């Protein structure tokens, strides 16, 4: 995980690369895709795409875990359900 990013925003921006790297060794894996659609101090809007449904609470929990891992505190919400994607809103304060 250390190679994927040194802070929350860059880690999330590199999530697709991480999954592609892992997926290269796993034929048949169905990988998610994450796009940062906006980035402000303490706030990220991230679009999640998948060909699976029903994983949004799982993703929410993973984002929550990432906030903790990067020493921040915060909150994750589903901002919008779109036809083929879900927008997550992360609000956080750095731990220092
Ligand atoms: C070291 C970190 C991680 C590794 C090694 C990893 C690896 C993987 C692998 C191998 C799969 C494919 C499973 C399959 O198709 O059988 C997968 C799926 C998935 N990963 Fe990760 N992952 C990591 C971190 C994350 C994080 C931080 C998130 C979200 C914030 C995430 C979200 C997901 C989701 C939602 C899926 C299910 C596939 C889908 O949505 O269609 N992963 N991951």
XYZ file of N, CA and C and ligand atoms in Angstrom:
331
model
N 0.816 -1.201 0.000
C 0.000 0.000 0.000
C 0.857 1.260 0.000
N 2.052 1.179 0.544
C 2.894 2.369 0.572
C 3.246 2.868 -0.825
N 3.291 1.954 -1.810
C 3.636 2.373 -3.162
C 2.488 3.098 -3.843
N 1.297 2.915 -3.327
C 0.115 3.416 -4.034
C -0.131 4.892 -3.756
N 0.406 5.420 -2.673
C 0.231 6.843 -2.427
C 0.586 7.192 -1.003
N 1.150 8.375 -0.824
C 1.598 8.801 0.502
C 0.546 9.630 1.219
N -0.512 9.973 0.541
C -1.615 10.660 1.212
C -2.926 10.156 0.628
N -3.996 10.473 1.314
C -5.298 9.914 0.957
C -5.681 10.222 -0.490
N -5.548 11.497 -0.881
C -5.989 11.878 -2.232
C -5.164 11.162 -3.299
N -3.838 11.083 -3.114
C -3.053 10.428 -4.164
C -3.239 8.916 -4.119
N -3.471 8.356 -2.942
C -3.758 6.924 -2.886
C -5.006 6.608 -3.711
N -6.038 7.409 -3.520
C -7.295 7.159 -4.247
C -7.087 7.373 -5.747
N -6.266 8.387 -6.106
C -6.009 8.608 -7.529
C -5.255 7.436 -8.156
N -4.549 6.670 -7.331
C -3.781 5.537 -7.855
C -4.470 4.186 -7.699
N -5.701 4.206 -7.191
C -6.384 2.922 -6.933
C -6.572 2.089 -8.203
N -6.862 2.753 -9.328
C -7.050 1.974 -10.566
C -5.751 1.273 -10.952
N -4.642 2.011 -10.809
C -3.336 1.422 -11.131
C -3.062 0.212 -10.242
N -3.364 0.361 -8.948
C -3.172 -0.757 -8.013
C -4.001 -1.963 -8.466
N -5.276 -1.712 -8.774
C -6.126 -2.842 -9.162
C -5.686 -3.458 -10.482
N -5.235 -2.608 -11.411
C -4.753 -3.177 -12.681
C -3.529 -4.051 -12.450
N -2.642 -3.597 -11.567
C -1.433 -4.371 -11.290
C -1.790 -5.707 -10.641
N -2.699 -5.649 -9.670
C -3.107 -6.889 -9.014
C -3.879 -7.770 -9.998
N -4.738 -7.122 -10.797
C -5.588 -7.873 -11.725
C -4.793 -8.563 -12.809
N -3.617 -8.005 -13.149
C -2.794 -8.617 -14.195
C -2.408 -10.038 -13.817
N -2.334 -10.298 -12.525
C -1.957 -11.640 -12.069
C -3.176 -12.516 -11.798
N -4.349 -11.992 -12.071
C -5.587 -12.723 -11.761
C -6.516 -12.751 -12.955
N -6.331 -13.679 -13.870
C -7.229 -13.723 -15.014
C -8.670 -13.861 -14.541
N -9.557 -13.088 -15.140
C -10.965 -13.211 -14.767
C -11.392 -12.306 -13.635
N -10.446 -11.597 -12.999
C -10.848 -10.668 -11.941
C -11.683 -9.555 -12.555
N -12.692 -9.147 -11.826
C -13.530 -8.033 -12.294
C -13.214 -6.849 -11.406
N -12.525 -5.892 -11.972
C -11.921 -4.848 -11.156
C -12.782 -3.596 -11.121
N -12.762 -2.940 -10.000
C -13.506 -1.678 -9.889
C -12.700 -0.549 -10.514
N -13.351 0.587 -10.696
C -12.630 1.774 -11.163
C -13.062 2.974 -10.327
N -12.086 3.781 -9.955
C -12.351 4.956 -9.121
C -11.795 6.193 -9.815
N -12.602 7.235 -9.894
C -12.158 8.497 -10.497
C -12.414 9.625 -9.508
N -11.372 10.403 -9.234
C -11.565 11.575 -8.376
C -12.187 12.666 -9.230
N -13.409 13.053 -8.907
C -14.057 14.062 -9.749
C -13.917 15.459 -9.164
N -13.657 15.573 -7.873
C -13.249 16.884 -7.368
C -12.447 16.715 -6.103
N -11.609 17.691 -5.866
C -10.618 17.597 -4.805
C -10.474 18.981 -4.191
N -10.778 19.095 -2.915
C -10.613 20.364 -2.208
C -9.994 20.013 -0.864
N -9.460 21.004 -0.121
C -8.891 20.670 1.181
C -9.946 19.980 2.063
N -9.645 18.762 2.490
C -10.574 18.049 3.373
C -11.792 17.468 2.699
N -11.855 17.542 1.386
C -13.020 16.965 0.716
C -12.648 16.349 -0.627
N -13.112 15.122 -0.830
C -12.908 14.448 -2.114
C -14.238 13.897 -2.592
N -14.497 14.055 -3.882
C -15.649 13.400 -4.497
C -15.083 12.337 -5.431
N -15.473 11.097 -5.209
C -14.878 9.982 -5.953
C -15.988 9.167 -6.607
N -15.834 8.932 -7.896
C -16.810 8.139 -8.630
C -16.331 6.688 -8.687
N -17.216 5.788 -8.315
C -16.921 4.350 -8.302
C -17.734 3.665 -9.392
N -17.052 2.928 -10.233
C -17.724 2.154 -11.282
C -17.360 0.687 -11.134
N -18.344 -0.139 -11.405
C -18.124 -1.578 -11.281
C -19.150 -2.297 -12.122
N -18.833 -3.502 -12.558
C -19.905 -4.278 -13.181
C -20.623 -5.140 -12.154
N -20.250 -4.998 -10.890
C -21.006 -5.639 -9.823
C -21.922 -4.592 -9.181
N -22.983 -5.064 -8.560
C -23.817 -4.144 -7.782
C -23.789 -4.590 -6.328
N -24.195 -3.692 -5.460
C -24.393 -4.058 -4.057
C -23.157 -3.935 -3.198
N -22.074 -3.393 -3.744
C -20.845 -3.304 -2.955
C -20.635 -1.928 -2.331
N -21.665 -1.062 -2.402
C -21.391 0.314 -1.960
C -21.074 0.419 -0.478
N -21.686 -0.438 0.355
C -21.354 -0.355 1.782
C -19.923 -0.856 2.038
N -19.518 -1.825 1.248
C -18.133 -2.318 1.315
C -17.149 -1.197 0.948
N -17.455 -0.504 -0.149
C -16.585 0.594 -0.593
C -16.561 1.699 0.461
N -17.742 1.985 1.018
C -17.812 3.014 2.057
C -16.894 2.654 3.225
N -16.933 1.400 3.625
C -16.082 0.952 4.724
C -14.598 1.020 4.377
N -14.276 0.713 3.111
C -12.862 0.795 2.704
C -12.371 2.238 2.716
N -13.200 3.159 2.228
C -12.806 4.576 2.269
C -12.620 5.028 3.719
N -13.534 4.589 4.573
C -13.429 4.916 5.995
C -12.093 4.415 6.559
N -11.736 3.184 6.195
C -10.473 2.615 6.647
C -9.277 3.380 6.104
N -9.394 3.857 4.865
C -8.279 4.620 4.287
C -8.073 5.929 5.039
N -9.176 6.586 5.407
C -9.068 7.843 6.168
C -8.287 7.578 7.455
N -8.643 6.517 8.147
C -7.942 6.163 9.392
C -6.485 5.835 9.118
N -6.261 5.080 8.040
C -4.882 4.669 7.741
C -3.967 5.860 7.478
N -4.541 6.917 6.896
C -3.727 8.094 6.622
C -3.764 9.092 7.783
N -4.148 8.607 8.962
C -4.039 9.417 10.180
C -5.031 10.553 10.257
N -6.093 10.459 9.481
C -7.094 11.528 9.481
C -8.353 11.045 10.199
N -9.256 11.979 10.446
C -10.582 11.595 10.932
C -11.572 12.169 9.943
N -12.712 11.516 9.811
C -13.653 12.046 8.834
C -14.858 11.174 8.656
N -15.495 11.406 7.535
C -16.808 10.839 7.307
C -16.969 10.559 5.814
N -17.609 9.443 5.500
C -17.832 9.080 4.095
C -19.318 8.916 3.863
N -19.790 9.491 2.775
C -21.211 9.360 2.446
C -21.372 9.032 0.972
N -22.487 8.401 0.667
C -22.850 8.240 -0.735
C -23.563 9.528 -1.141
N -22.973 10.243 -2.108
C -23.537 11.535 -2.506
C -24.593 11.352 -3.590
N -24.374 10.357 -4.466
C -25.303 10.220 -5.591
C -25.208 8.819 -6.181
N -26.365 8.250 -6.465
C -26.424 7.007 -7.239
C -26.707 7.377 -8.676
N -25.789 7.095 -9.569
C -26.043 7.355 -10.985
C -26.399 6.050 -11.668
N -26.711 6.145 -12.963
C -27.136 4.938 -13.677
C -26.050 3.871 -13.645
N -24.805 4.274 -13.860
C -23.755 3.254 -13.923
C -22.571 3.566 -13.014
N -22.809 4.380 -12.006
C -21.729 4.661 -11.065
C -22.326 5.219 -9.770
N -21.481 5.301 -8.756
C -21.887 5.865 -7.467
C -20.848 6.909 -7.078
N -21.329 8.073 -6.633
C -20.410 9.123 -6.197
C -20.314 9.097 -4.673
N -19.085 8.984 -4.181
C -18.825 9.039 -2.737
C -18.235 10.393 -2.385
N -18.645 10.901 -1.239
C -18.073 12.143 -0.722
C -17.298 11.816 0.543
N -16.013 12.160 0.542
C -15.163 11.961 1.729
C -14.861 13.332 2.310
N -15.166 13.498 3.579
C -14.786 14.727 4.271
C -13.871 14.335 5.408
N -12.744 15.007 5.519
C -11.785 14.565 6.524
C -10.898 15.715 6.977
N -10.342 15.497 8.139
C -9.361 16.442 8.687
C -8.094 15.695 8.950
N -6.984 16.242 8.521
C -5.708 15.570 8.757
C -5.427 15.498 10.240
N -4.726 14.424 10.604
C -4.542 14.129 12.020
C -3.629 15.074 12.780
N -2.779 15.815 12.079
C -1.764 16.597 12.794
C -2.367 17.785 13.524
C -3.729 -3.139 -1.042
C -4.920 -2.768 -1.401
C -5.834 -3.513 -2.340
C -5.666 -4.665 -3.059
C -4.450 -5.567 -3.100
C -6.901 -4.918 -3.783
C -7.129 -6.005 -4.626
C -8.318 -6.318 -5.221
C -8.582 -7.460 -6.078
C -7.583 -8.533 -6.446
C -9.873 -7.413 -6.473
C -10.580 -8.366 -7.454
C -11.455 -9.395 -6.833
C -12.086 -10.300 -7.879
O -12.501 -9.855 -8.954
O -12.160 -11.504 -7.628
C -10.439 -6.248 -5.846
C -11.727 -5.871 -5.962
C -12.262 -4.750 -5.389
N -11.584 -3.737 -4.759
Fe -9.678 -3.784 -4.196
N -7.783 -3.910 -3.515
C -7.177 -3.042 -2.643
C -7.684 -1.892 -2.121
C -8.960 -1.426 -2.365
C -9.502 -0.196 -1.859
C -8.754 0.761 -0.953
C -10.764 -0.097 -2.353
C -11.797 0.967 -2.171
C -11.641 2.119 -1.594
C -11.033 -1.281 -3.133
C -12.214 -1.593 -3.738
C -12.484 -2.773 -4.376
C -13.818 -3.177 -4.814
C -15.087 -2.384 -4.598
C -13.680 -4.418 -5.429
C -14.786 -5.312 -6.010
C -14.844 -5.286 -7.493
C -15.967 -4.448 -8.041
O -16.342 -3.419 -7.459
O -16.479 -4.841 -9.087
N -9.905 -2.055 -3.136
N -9.475 -5.589 -5.107
